[in-house]
Amino acid sequence: LEPYKRIDLIIEAFNDLGWPLKIAGTGTIEDKLKAMAKPNIEFVGRVSNDDLRILYSEAKAFIFSAVEDAGMTVVEAQACGTPVIALRAGGALETIKEGVSGEFFDNQTALLNEVKALLKNNKDVVKSLSSVLEENNDLQKQLQALMHEKAQIIKQDLLTKIKTVIGINFIC
């Protein structure tokens, strides 16, 4: 459970849906994720390989929101017969056949393009991002707001994909 895996987006989606979700694993932001999760979300911690296969096989879908070159968890879930709902990026594109073994949701990385566009439109800012961020509290707030807005768009896309899968058992 690390920040780049964007489990927070999945938790927000399932908080809104109220559907059960099991989260396997541990990591540096586990406490933060537990604090934001509603009672419909269960953290099962570190599990054995056998228990993980059971979780996969009992799940209606495996939710994957990270950008990884080779997400083994995606392949493991599919090997257990579980469809995957994944961010349309990275290794997931190579291992998921859309509409057959899973579905995709879009644009975790669109945030970078938005930040670049924001900087391009402000010629004074382009000189030095790091010094501007330290000196310009307004720009920091704009970037934070933009990041929040993009996270909401991703969450809504994820919710739409999740709602297409009928059932109550999910895992991430």
Tab-separated table of N, CA and C in Angstrom:
chain	number	residue	atom	x	y	z
A	1	LEU	N	0.847	-1.174	0.000
A	1	LEU	CA	0.000	0.000	0.000
A	1	LEU	C	0.894	1.239	0.000
A	2	GLU	N	1.208	1.661	-1.205
A	2	GLU	CA	2.113	2.788	-1.408
A	2	GLU	C	1.389	3.878	-2.201
A	3	PRO	N	1.819	5.117	-2.069
A	3	PRO	CA	1.107	6.225	-2.711
A	3	PRO	C	0.914	6.065	-4.221
A	4	TYR	N	1.932	5.581	-4.940
A	4	TYR	CA	1.826	5.490	-6.392
A	4	TYR	C	0.756	4.494	-6.849
A	5	LYS	N	0.333	3.612	-5.977
A	5	LYS	CA	-0.679	2.619	-6.356
A	5	LYS	C	-2.081	3.206	-6.401
A	6	ARG	N	-2.250	4.414	-5.853
A	6	ARG	CA	-3.505	5.163	-5.875
A	6	ARG	C	-4.700	4.368	-5.336
A	7	ILE	N	-4.447	3.608	-4.284
A	7	ILE	CA	-5.522	2.878	-3.607
A	7	ILE	C	-6.541	3.864	-3.040
A	8	ASP	N	-6.101	5.098	-2.753
A	8	ASP	CA	-7.016	6.125	-2.244
A	8	ASP	C	-8.180	6.364	-3.202
A	9	LEU	N	-7.932	6.328	-4.511
A	9	LEU	CA	-9.007	6.512	-5.485
A	9	LEU	C	-10.023	5.374	-5.419
A	10	ILE	N	-9.506	4.170	-5.239
A	10	ILE	CA	-10.393	3.008	-5.146
A	10	ILE	C	-11.231	3.109	-3.873
A	11	ILE	N	-10.604	3.489	-2.770
A	11	ILE	CA	-11.332	3.637	-1.507
A	11	ILE	C	-12.418	4.697	-1.641
A	12	GLU	N	-12.095	5.841	-2.246
A	12	GLU	CA	-13.100	6.891	-2.438
A	12	GLU	C	-14.280	6.372	-3.255
A	13	ALA	N	-13.984	5.620	-4.301
A	13	ALA	CA	-15.047	5.077	-5.144
A	13	ALA	C	-15.942	4.129	-4.353
A	14	PHE	N	-15.332	3.232	-3.590
A	14	PHE	CA	-16.125	2.266	-2.832
A	14	PHE	C	-16.782	2.910	-1.607
A	15	ASN	N	-16.204	3.968	-1.076
A	15	ASN	CA	-16.895	4.741	-0.033
A	15	ASN	C	-18.203	5.284	-0.597
A	16	ASP	N	-18.154	5.824	-1.816
A	16	ASP	CA	-19.349	6.364	-2.468
A	16	ASP	C	-20.361	5.270	-2.799
A	17	LEU	N	-19.870	4.141	-3.300
A	17	LEU	CA	-20.760	3.043	-3.689
A	17	LEU	C	-21.361	2.324	-2.486
A	18	GLY	N	-20.584	2.219	-1.410
A	18	GLY	CA	-21.031	1.453	-0.249
A	18	GLY	C	-20.898	-0.050	-0.435
A	19	TRP	N	-20.263	-0.470	-1.515
A	19	TRP	CA	-20.090	-1.897	-1.799
A	19	TRP	C	-18.890	-2.434	-1.036
A	20	PRO	N	-18.914	-3.724	-0.673
A	20	PRO	CA	-17.776	-4.322	0.035
A	20	PRO	C	-16.520	-4.356	-0.830
A	21	LEU	N	-15.400	-4.094	-0.189
A	21	LEU	CA	-14.097	-4.141	-0.846
A	21	LEU	C	-13.106	-4.727	0.142
A	22	LYS	N	-12.290	-5.658	-0.325
A	22	LYS	CA	-11.207	-6.212	0.488
A	22	LYS	C	-9.892	-5.706	-0.075
A	23	ILE	N	-9.037	-5.203	0.812
A	23	ILE	CA	-7.734	-4.694	0.405
A	23	ILE	C	-6.670	-5.564	1.065
A	24	ALA	N	-5.885	-6.237	0.229
A	24	ALA	CA	-4.820	-7.107	0.724
A	24	ALA	C	-3.494	-6.358	0.654
A	25	GLY	N	-2.626	-6.594	1.638
A	25	GLY	CA	-1.297	-6.009	1.630
A	25	GLY	C	-1.089	-5.021	2.759
A	26	THR	N	0.153	-4.560	2.860
A	26	THR	CA	0.535	-3.566	3.857
A	26	THR	C	1.435	-2.549	3.169
A	27	GLY	N	1.720	-1.449	3.847
A	27	GLY	CA	2.615	-0.459	3.255
A	27	GLY	C	2.676	0.819	4.054
A	28	THR	N	3.365	1.790	3.502
A	28	THR	CA	3.665	3.021	4.229
A	28	THR	C	2.453	3.918	4.456
A	29	ILE	N	1.404	3.776	3.645
A	29	ILE	CA	0.224	4.634	3.843
A	29	ILE	C	-0.996	3.846	4.325
A	30	GLU	N	-0.742	2.699	4.880
A	30	GLU	CA	-1.838	1.848	5.350
A	30	GLU	C	-2.729	2.571	6.358
A	31	ASP	N	-2.133	3.240	7.338
A	31	ASP	CA	-2.928	3.935	8.350
A	31	ASP	C	-3.772	5.042	7.734
A	32	LYS	N	-3.216	5.781	6.805
A	32	LYS	CA	-3.953	6.857	6.122
A	32	LYS	C	-5.144	6.277	5.357
A	33	LEU	N	-4.914	5.170	4.669
A	33	LEU	CA	-5.984	4.539	3.895
A	33	LEU	C	-7.080	3.998	4.808
A	34	LYS	N	-6.680	3.386	5.919
A	34	LYS	CA	-7.672	2.876	6.876
A	34	LYS	C	-8.509	4.009	7.446
A	35	ALA	N	-7.876	5.147	7.697
A	35	ALA	CA	-8.586	6.289	8.275
A	35	ALA	C	-9.636	6.839	7.311
A	36	MET	N	-9.386	6.746	6.006
A	36	MET	CA	-10.338	7.297	5.042
A	36	MET	C	-11.418	6.292	4.627
A	37	ALA	N	-11.222	5.021	4.963
A	37	ALA	CA	-12.147	3.976	4.525
A	37	ALA	C	-13.386	3.906	5.421
A	38	LYS	N	-14.516	3.674	4.774
A	38	LYS	CA	-15.774	3.457	5.504
A	38	LYS	C	-15.869	1.980	5.894
A	39	PRO	N	-16.864	1.620	6.727
A	39	PRO	CA	-16.961	0.237	7.233
A	39	PRO	C	-17.148	-0.853	6.172
A	40	ASN	N	-17.554	-0.491	4.963
A	40	ASN	CA	-17.720	-1.492	3.898
A	40	ASN	C	-16.385	-1.974	3.340
A	41	ILE	N	-15.287	-1.353	3.781
A	41	ILE	CA	-13.964	-1.697	3.265
A	41	ILE	C	-13.170	-2.428	4.339
A	42	GLU	N	-12.681	-3.605	3.972
A	42	GLU	CA	-11.937	-4.456	4.913
A	42	GLU	C	-10.475	-4.552	4.486
A	43	PHE	N	-9.582	-4.284	5.421
A	43	PHE	CA	-8.152	-4.452	5.187
A	43	PHE	C	-7.758	-5.817	5.744
A	44	VAL	N	-7.304	-6.709	4.873
A	44	VAL	CA	-6.980	-8.063	5.312
A	44	VAL	C	-5.497	-8.237	5.616
A	45	GLY	N	-4.688	-7.207	5.334
A	45	GLY	CA	-3.258	-7.261	5.645
A	45	GLY	C	-2.492	-8.157	4.687
A	46	ARG	N	-1.309	-8.557	5.144
A	46	ARG	CA	-0.471	-9.454	4.339
A	46	ARG	C	-1.093	-10.850	4.403
A	47	VAL	N	-1.220	-11.479	3.246
A	47	VAL	CA	-1.822	-12.814	3.190
A	47	VAL	C	-0.868	-13.774	2.483
A	48	SER	N	-1.036	-15.040	2.757
A	48	SER	CA	-0.222	-16.067	2.089
A	48	SER	C	-0.631	-16.144	0.614
A	49	ASN	N	0.201	-16.765	-0.189
A	49	ASN	CA	-0.123	-16.950	-1.601
A	49	ASN	C	-1.411	-17.743	-1.784
A	50	ASP	N	-1.610	-18.771	-0.943
A	50	ASP	CA	-2.836	-19.565	-1.031
A	50	ASP	C	-4.061	-18.724	-0.696
A	51	ASP	N	-3.966	-17.916	0.367
A	51	ASP	CA	-5.094	-17.063	0.744
A	51	ASP	C	-5.352	-15.987	-0.315
A	52	LEU	N	-4.283	-15.497	-0.941
A	52	LEU	CA	-4.453	-14.496	-1.988
A	52	LEU	C	-5.195	-15.095	-3.180
A	53	ARG	N	-4.860	-16.323	-3.542
A	53	ARG	CA	-5.572	-16.994	-4.638
A	53	ARG	C	-7.052	-17.170	-4.304
A	54	ILE	N	-7.356	-17.452	-3.060
A	54	ILE	CA	-8.756	-17.567	-2.641
A	54	ILE	C	-9.453	-16.213	-2.756
A	55	LEU	N	-8.783	-15.152	-2.289
A	55	LEU	CA	-9.370	-13.813	-2.396
A	55	LEU	C	-9.648	-13.459	-3.856
A	56	TYR	N	-8.666	-13.703	-4.723
A	56	TYR	CA	-8.859	-13.430	-6.149
A	56	TYR	C	-10.050	-14.217	-6.697
A	57	SER	N	-10.076	-15.506	-6.421
A	57	SER	CA	-11.100	-16.355	-7.034
A	57	SER	C	-12.505	-16.060	-6.509
A	58	GLU	N	-12.612	-15.527	-5.308
A	58	GLU	CA	-13.923	-15.187	-4.751
A	58	GLU	C	-14.381	-13.781	-5.119
A	59	ALA	N	-13.484	-12.965	-5.641
A	59	ALA	CA	-13.799	-11.573	-5.972
A	59	ALA	C	-14.570	-11.484	-7.283
A	60	LYS	N	-15.448	-10.509	-7.350
A	60	LYS	CA	-16.177	-10.227	-8.586
A	60	LYS	C	-15.241	-9.564	-9.604
A	61	ALA	N	-14.282	-8.752	-9.097
A	61	ALA	CA	-13.289	-8.107	-9.959
A	61	ALA	C	-12.099	-7.684	-9.111
A	62	PHE	N	-10.966	-7.520	-9.771
A	62	PHE	CA	-9.756	-6.984	-9.147
A	62	PHE	C	-9.576	-5.574	-9.680
A	63	ILE	N	-9.414	-4.599	-8.778
A	63	ILE	CA	-9.278	-3.199	-9.168
A	63	ILE	C	-7.805	-2.822	-9.095
A	64	PHE	N	-7.276	-2.243	-10.195
A	64	PHE	CA	-5.855	-1.930	-10.284
A	64	PHE	C	-5.696	-0.492	-10.766
A	65	SER	N	-5.164	0.386	-9.906
A	65	SER	CA	-5.092	1.810	-10.248
A	65	SER	C	-3.669	2.344	-10.365
A	66	ALA	N	-2.685	1.479	-10.365
A	66	ALA	CA	-1.283	1.908	-10.452
A	66	ALA	C	-0.797	1.885	-11.894
A	67	VAL	N	0.295	2.600	-12.129
A	67	VAL	CA	0.992	2.500	-13.415
A	67	VAL	C	2.255	1.706	-13.138
A	68	GLU	N	2.283	0.468	-13.632
A	68	GLU	CA	3.442	-0.399	-13.440
A	68	GLU	C	3.795	-1.032	-14.774
A	69	ASP	N	5.084	-1.259	-14.984
A	69	ASP	CA	5.517	-1.889	-16.229
A	69	ASP	C	4.944	-3.294	-16.370
A	70	ALA	N	4.979	-4.032	-15.278
A	70	ALA	CA	4.483	-5.409	-15.304
A	70	ALA	C	3.756	-5.679	-13.994
A	71	GLY	N	2.487	-5.352	-13.943
A	71	GLY	CA	1.702	-5.577	-12.741
A	71	GLY	C	1.355	-7.045	-12.590
A	72	MET	N	2.124	-7.742	-11.779
A	72	MET	CA	1.901	-9.183	-11.590
A	72	MET	C	0.533	-9.468	-10.978
A	73	THR	N	0.036	-8.561	-10.142
A	73	THR	CA	-1.254	-8.807	-9.507
A	73	THR	C	-2.364	-8.898	-10.549
A	74	VAL	N	-2.241	-8.147	-11.628
A	74	VAL	CA	-3.232	-8.212	-12.712
A	74	VAL	C	-3.246	-9.607	-13.322
A	75	VAL	N	-2.074	-10.150	-13.584
A	75	VAL	CA	-1.954	-11.482	-14.178
A	75	VAL	C	-2.423	-12.547	-13.186
A	76	GLU	N	-2.054	-12.395	-11.925
A	76	GLU	CA	-2.480	-13.349	-10.896
A	76	GLU	C	-4.008	-13.391	-10.791
A	77	ALA	N	-4.647	-12.225	-10.781
A	77	ALA	CA	-6.106	-12.179	-10.693
A	77	ALA	C	-6.741	-12.892	-11.882
A	78	GLN	N	-6.236	-12.605	-13.081
A	78	GLN	CA	-6.790	-13.238	-14.274
A	78	GLN	C	-6.564	-14.750	-14.255
A	79	ALA	N	-5.427	-15.184	-13.723
A	79	ALA	CA	-5.132	-16.618	-13.632
A	79	ALA	C	-6.132	-17.323	-12.721
A	80	CYS	N	-6.725	-16.575	-11.799
A	80	CYS	CA	-7.737	-17.136	-10.899
A	80	CYS	C	-9.145	-16.953	-11.453
A	81	GLY	N	-9.241	-16.477	-12.694
A	81	GLY	CA	-10.537	-16.311	-13.340
A	81	GLY	C	-11.251	-15.024	-12.969
A	82	THR	N	-10.545	-14.078	-12.382
A	82	THR	CA	-11.150	-12.830	-11.930
A	82	THR	C	-10.886	-11.723	-12.942
A	83	PRO	N	-11.950	-11.051	-13.426
A	83	PRO	CA	-11.736	-9.937	-14.348
A	83	PRO	C	-11.073	-8.763	-13.629
A	84	VAL	N	-10.401	-7.907	-14.392
A	84	VAL	CA	-9.649	-6.785	-13.839
A	84	VAL	C	-10.218	-5.472	-14.360
A	85	ILE	N	-10.378	-4.508	-13.468
A	85	ILE	CA	-10.703	-3.133	-13.849
A	85	ILE	C	-9.443	-2.339	-13.555
A	86	ALA	N	-8.779	-1.842	-14.613
A	86	ALA	CA	-7.445	-1.262	-14.450
A	86	ALA	C	-7.325	0.101	-15.121
A	87	LEU	N	-6.377	0.873	-14.598
A	87	LEU	CA	-5.997	2.117	-15.243
A	87	LEU	C	-5.432	1.780	-16.617
A	88	ARG	N	-5.871	2.505	-17.634
A	88	ARG	CA	-5.423	2.252	-19.010
A	88	ARG	C	-3.997	2.780	-19.164
A	89	ALA	N	-3.031	2.007	-18.664
A	89	ALA	CA	-1.626	2.425	-18.714
A	89	ALA	C	-0.734	1.243	-18.344
A	90	GLY	N	0.541	1.380	-18.679
A	90	GLY	CA	1.550	0.414	-18.264
A	90	GLY	C	1.299	-0.991	-18.771
A	91	GLY	N	1.773	-1.934	-17.986
A	91	GLY	CA	1.690	-3.332	-18.354
A	91	GLY	C	0.270	-3.869	-18.439
A	92	ALA	N	-0.666	-3.201	-17.786
A	92	ALA	CA	-2.067	-3.645	-17.854
A	92	ALA	C	-2.556	-3.678	-19.302
A	93	LEU	N	-2.065	-2.781	-20.126
A	93	LEU	CA	-2.466	-2.739	-21.531
A	93	LEU	C	-2.057	-3.998	-22.285
A	94	GLU	N	-1.006	-4.644	-21.795
A	94	GLU	CA	-0.491	-5.831	-22.470
A	94	GLU	C	-1.137	-7.122	-21.970
A	95	THR	N	-1.730	-7.064	-20.788
A	95	THR	CA	-2.227	-8.302	-20.191
A	95	THR	C	-3.745	-8.383	-20.078
A	96	ILE	N	-4.435	-7.279	-20.317
A	96	ILE	CA	-5.895	-7.271	-20.222
A	96	ILE	C	-6.490	-7.098	-21.611
A	97	LYS	N	-7.413	-7.958	-21.972
A	97	LYS	CA	-8.149	-7.793	-23.225
A	97	LYS	C	-9.490	-7.154	-22.858
A	98	GLU	N	-9.617	-5.875	-23.249
A	98	GLU	CA	-10.801	-5.099	-22.866
A	98	GLU	C	-12.081	-5.779	-23.325
A	99	GLY	N	-13.028	-5.869	-22.391
A	99	GLY	CA	-14.308	-6.496	-22.693
A	99	GLY	C	-14.286	-8.010	-22.576
A	100	VAL	N	-13.104	-8.593	-22.395
A	100	VAL	CA	-12.978	-10.051	-22.281
A	100	VAL	C	-12.444	-10.419	-20.901
A	101	SER	N	-11.232	-9.964	-20.596
A	101	SER	CA	-10.642	-10.287	-19.294
A	101	SER	C	-10.671	-9.095	-18.337
A	102	GLY	N	-11.257	-7.989	-18.792
A	102	GLY	CA	-11.348	-6.827	-17.918
A	102	GLY	C	-11.796	-5.582	-18.630
A	103	GLU	N	-11.753	-4.478	-17.898
A	103	GLU	CA	-12.128	-3.161	-18.399
A	103	GLU	C	-11.068	-2.157	-17.957
A	104	PHE	N	-11.019	-1.015	-18.640
A	104	PHE	CA	-10.056	0.035	-18.311
A	104	PHE	C	-10.769	1.310	-17.868
A	105	PHE	N	-10.087	2.086	-17.036
A	105	PHE	CA	-10.481	3.468	-16.791
A	105	PHE	C	-9.288	4.335	-17.136
A	106	ASP	N	-9.536	5.636	-17.364
A	106	ASP	CA	-8.524	6.496	-17.976
A	106	ASP	C	-7.946	7.555	-17.050
A	107	ASN	N	-6.872	8.102	-17.465
A	107	ASN	CA	-6.074	9.281	-17.198
A	107	ASN	C	-5.543	9.626	-15.824
A	108	GLN	N	-4.865	8.722	-15.165
A	108	GLN	CA	-4.113	9.092	-13.974
A	108	GLN	C	-2.972	10.031	-14.359
A	109	THR	N	-2.380	9.807	-15.515
A	109	THR	CA	-1.223	10.602	-15.923
A	109	THR	C	-1.607	11.917	-16.583
A	110	ALA	N	-2.882	12.166	-16.842
A	110	ALA	CA	-3.294	13.429	-17.457
A	110	ALA	C	-2.946	14.616	-16.572
A	111	LEU	N	-2.769	14.377	-15.310
A	111	LEU	CA	-2.399	15.443	-14.390
A	111	LEU	C	-1.112	16.137	-14.836
A	112	LEU	N	-0.106	15.377	-15.263
A	112	LEU	CA	1.157	15.968	-15.725
A	112	LEU	C	0.925	16.943	-16.874
A	113	ASN	N	0.106	16.561	-17.821
A	113	ASN	CA	-0.181	17.442	-18.953
A	113	ASN	C	-0.869	18.715	-18.500
A	114	GLU	N	-1.766	18.587	-17.537
A	114	GLU	CA	-2.461	19.761	-17.019
A	114	GLU	C	-1.486	20.699	-16.317
A	115	VAL	N	-0.575	20.152	-15.542
A	115	VAL	CA	0.418	20.973	-14.850
A	115	VAL	C	1.312	21.665	-15.874
A	116	LYS	N	1.756	20.925	-16.894
A	116	LYS	CA	2.601	21.522	-17.940
A	116	LYS	C	1.864	22.655	-18.650
A	117	ALA	N	0.588	22.447	-18.947
A	117	ALA	CA	-0.196	23.492	-19.617
A	117	ALA	C	-0.339	24.714	-18.719
A	118	LEU	N	-0.560	24.493	-17.446
A	118	LEU	CA	-0.673	25.600	-16.501
A	118	LEU	C	0.620	26.412	-16.476
A	119	LEU	N	1.750	25.710	-16.463
A	119	LEU	CA	3.043	26.391	-16.441
A	119	LEU	C	3.324	27.107	-17.761
A	120	LYS	N	2.955	26.501	-18.879
A	120	LYS	CA	3.196	27.099	-20.190
A	120	LYS	C	2.433	28.414	-20.341
A	121	ASN	N	1.236	28.479	-19.771
A	121	ASN	CA	0.420	29.686	-19.864
A	121	ASN	C	0.917	30.798	-18.952
A	122	ASN	N	1.826	30.504	-18.077
A	122	ASN	CA	2.340	31.520	-17.160
A	122	ASN	C	3.849	31.628	-17.369
A	123	LYS	N	4.284	32.492	-18.283
A	123	LYS	CA	5.699	32.590	-18.678
A	123	LYS	C	6.605	32.924	-17.502
A	124	ASP	N	6.101	33.652	-16.527
A	124	ASP	CA	6.917	33.977	-15.352
A	124	ASP	C	7.224	32.731	-14.524
A	125	VAL	N	6.352	31.751	-14.585
A	125	VAL	CA	6.502	30.548	-13.773
A	125	VAL	C	7.475	29.569	-14.403
A	126	VAL	N	7.553	29.547	-15.729
A	126	VAL	CA	8.351	28.565	-16.449
A	126	VAL	C	9.825	28.598	-16.045
A	127	LYS	N	10.348	29.741	-15.618
A	127	LYS	CA	11.776	29.882	-15.298
A	127	LYS	C	12.278	28.829	-14.324
A	128	SER	N	11.579	28.668	-13.218
A	128	SER	CA	12.064	27.711	-12.229
A	128	SER	C	10.917	27.224	-11.359
A	129	LEU	N	10.452	26.037	-11.653
A	129	LEU	CA	9.316	25.489	-10.921
A	129	LEU	C	9.594	25.370	-9.434
A	130	SER	N	10.716	24.867	-9.059
A	130	SER	CA	10.966	24.651	-7.633
A	130	SER	C	10.991	25.955	-6.854
A	131	SER	N	11.644	26.996	-7.378
A	131	SER	CA	11.680	28.266	-6.643
A	131	SER	C	10.321	28.947	-6.656
A	132	VAL	N	9.590	28.813	-7.755
A	132	VAL	CA	8.259	29.416	-7.819
A	132	VAL	C	7.324	28.749	-6.820
A	133	LEU	N	7.404	27.429	-6.717
A	133	LEU	CA	6.536	26.735	-5.772
A	133	LEU	C	6.805	27.175	-4.338
A	134	GLU	N	8.076	27.437	-4.025
A	134	GLU	CA	8.410	27.911	-2.688
A	134	GLU	C	7.930	29.339	-2.476
A	135	GLU	N	8.030	30.181	-3.507
A	135	GLU	CA	7.711	31.596	-3.375
A	135	GLU	C	6.236	31.910	-3.611
A	136	ASN	N	5.554	31.109	-4.383
A	136	ASN	CA	4.209	31.460	-4.818
A	136	ASN	C	3.172	30.496	-4.232
A	137	ASN	N	2.640	30.877	-3.102
A	137	ASN	CA	1.663	30.037	-2.419
A	137	ASN	C	0.395	29.865	-3.251
A	138	ASP	N	0.036	30.886	-4.044
A	138	ASP	CA	-1.151	30.785	-4.890
A	138	ASP	C	-1.004	29.677	-5.927
A	139	LEU	N	0.175	29.567	-6.537
A	139	LEU	CA	0.398	28.513	-7.516
A	139	LEU	C	0.323	27.139	-6.864
A	140	GLN	N	0.863	27.011	-5.656
A	140	GLN	CA	0.764	25.743	-4.935
A	140	GLN	C	-0.699	25.368	-4.746
A	141	LYS	N	-1.508	26.342	-4.365
A	141	LYS	CA	-2.940	26.077	-4.163
A	141	LYS	C	-3.616	25.691	-5.471
A	142	GLN	N	-3.240	26.359	-6.563
A	142	GLN	CA	-3.802	26.017	-7.866
A	142	GLN	C	-3.434	24.597	-8.264
A	143	LEU	N	-2.171	24.216	-8.053
A	143	LEU	CA	-1.729	22.862	-8.383
A	143	LEU	C	-2.439	21.823	-7.522
A	144	GLN	N	-2.609	22.115	-6.244
A	144	GLN	CA	-3.323	21.194	-5.357
A	144	GLN	C	-4.773	21.041	-5.800
A	145	ALA	N	-5.403	22.154	-6.155
A	145	ALA	CA	-6.790	22.100	-6.626
A	145	ALA	C	-6.888	21.299	-7.917
A	146	LEU	N	-5.921	21.498	-8.818
A	146	LEU	CA	-5.897	20.757	-10.074
A	146	LEU	C	-5.718	19.263	-9.820
A	147	MET	N	-4.815	18.916	-8.900
A	147	MET	CA	-4.608	17.505	-8.560
A	147	MET	C	-5.887	16.900	-7.994
A	148	HIS	N	-6.572	17.626	-7.134
A	148	HIS	CA	-7.830	17.135	-6.554
A	148	HIS	C	-8.880	16.958	-7.651
A	149	GLU	N	-8.975	17.934	-8.546
A	149	GLU	CA	-9.946	17.865	-9.639
A	149	GLU	C	-9.684	16.652	-10.523
A	150	LYS	N	-8.416	16.417	-10.878
A	150	LYS	CA	-8.078	15.271	-11.715
A	150	LYS	C	-8.361	13.951	-10.992
A	151	ALA	N	-8.098	13.896	-9.690
A	151	ALA	CA	-8.397	12.690	-8.921
A	151	ALA	C	-9.892	12.409	-8.940
A	152	GLN	N	-10.714	13.448	-8.880
A	152	GLN	CA	-12.161	13.271	-8.921
A	152	GLN	C	-12.609	12.735	-10.277
A	153	ILE	N	-11.977	13.215	-11.359
A	153	ILE	CA	-12.314	12.735	-12.698
A	153	ILE	C	-11.967	11.252	-12.818
A	154	ILE	N	-10.803	10.877	-12.318
A	154	ILE	CA	-10.388	9.472	-12.351
A	154	ILE	C	-11.352	8.638	-11.525
A	155	LYS	N	-11.718	9.143	-10.346
A	155	LYS	CA	-12.641	8.412	-9.479
A	155	LYS	C	-13.987	8.204	-10.177
A	156	GLN	N	-14.500	9.226	-10.850
A	156	GLN	CA	-15.776	9.102	-11.543
A	156	GLN	C	-15.685	8.072	-12.670
A	157	ASP	N	-14.570	8.062	-13.406
A	157	ASP	CA	-14.379	7.078	-14.468
A	157	ASP	C	-14.336	5.674	-13.873
A	158	LEU	N	-13.619	5.529	-12.748
A	158	LEU	CA	-13.551	4.242	-12.071
A	158	LEU	C	-14.929	3.807	-11.597
A	159	LEU	N	-15.705	4.719	-11.015
A	159	LEU	CA	-17.058	4.390	-10.566
A	159	LEU	C	-17.910	3.888	-11.727
A	160	THR	N	-17.808	4.549	-12.870
A	160	THR	CA	-18.580	4.128	-14.037
A	160	THR	C	-18.219	2.710	-14.438
A	161	LYS	N	-16.918	2.397	-14.463
A	161	LYS	CA	-16.491	1.050	-14.837
A	161	LYS	C	-16.937	0.026	-13.790
A	162	ILE	N	-16.828	0.379	-12.508
A	162	ILE	CA	-17.217	-0.546	-11.453
A	162	ILE	C	-18.704	-0.855	-11.533
A	163	LYS	N	-19.508	0.158	-11.809
A	163	LYS	CA	-20.950	-0.039	-11.859
A	163	LYS	C	-21.374	-0.978	-12.982
A	164	THR	N	-20.481	-1.177	-13.971
A	164	THR	CA	-20.818	-2.110	-15.048
A	164	THR	C	-20.630	-3.557	-14.614
A	165	VAL	N	-19.952	-3.760	-13.499
A	165	VAL	CA	-19.728	-5.115	-12.989
A	165	VAL	C	-20.708	-5.341	-11.842
A	166	ILE	N	-21.641	-6.246	-12.017
A	166	ILE	CA	-22.644	-6.512	-10.997
A	166	ILE	C	-22.066	-7.488	-9.981
A	167	GLY	N	-22.256	-7.226	-8.711
A	167	GLY	CA	-21.782	-8.120	-7.672
A	167	GLY	C	-21.299	-7.356	-6.458
A	168	ILE	N	-20.849	-8.098	-5.452
A	168	ILE	CA	-20.499	-7.420	-4.218
A	168	ILE	C	-19.097	-7.690	-3.735
A	169	ASN	N	-18.360	-8.619	-4.302
A	169	ASN	CA	-17.024	-8.928	-3.814
A	169	ASN	C	-15.964	-8.355	-4.734
A	170	PHE	N	-15.188	-7.432	-4.203
A	170	PHE	CA	-14.116	-6.816	-4.965
A	170	PHE	C	-12.842	-6.884	-4.141
A	171	ILE	N	-11.712	-6.814	-4.808
A	171	ILE	CA	-10.418	-6.837	-4.116
A	171	ILE	C	-9.480	-5.891	-4.839
A	172	CYS	N	-8.570	-5.270	-4.106
A	172	CYS	CA	-7.521	-4.466	-4.738
A	172	CYS	C	-6.235	-4.673	-3.984
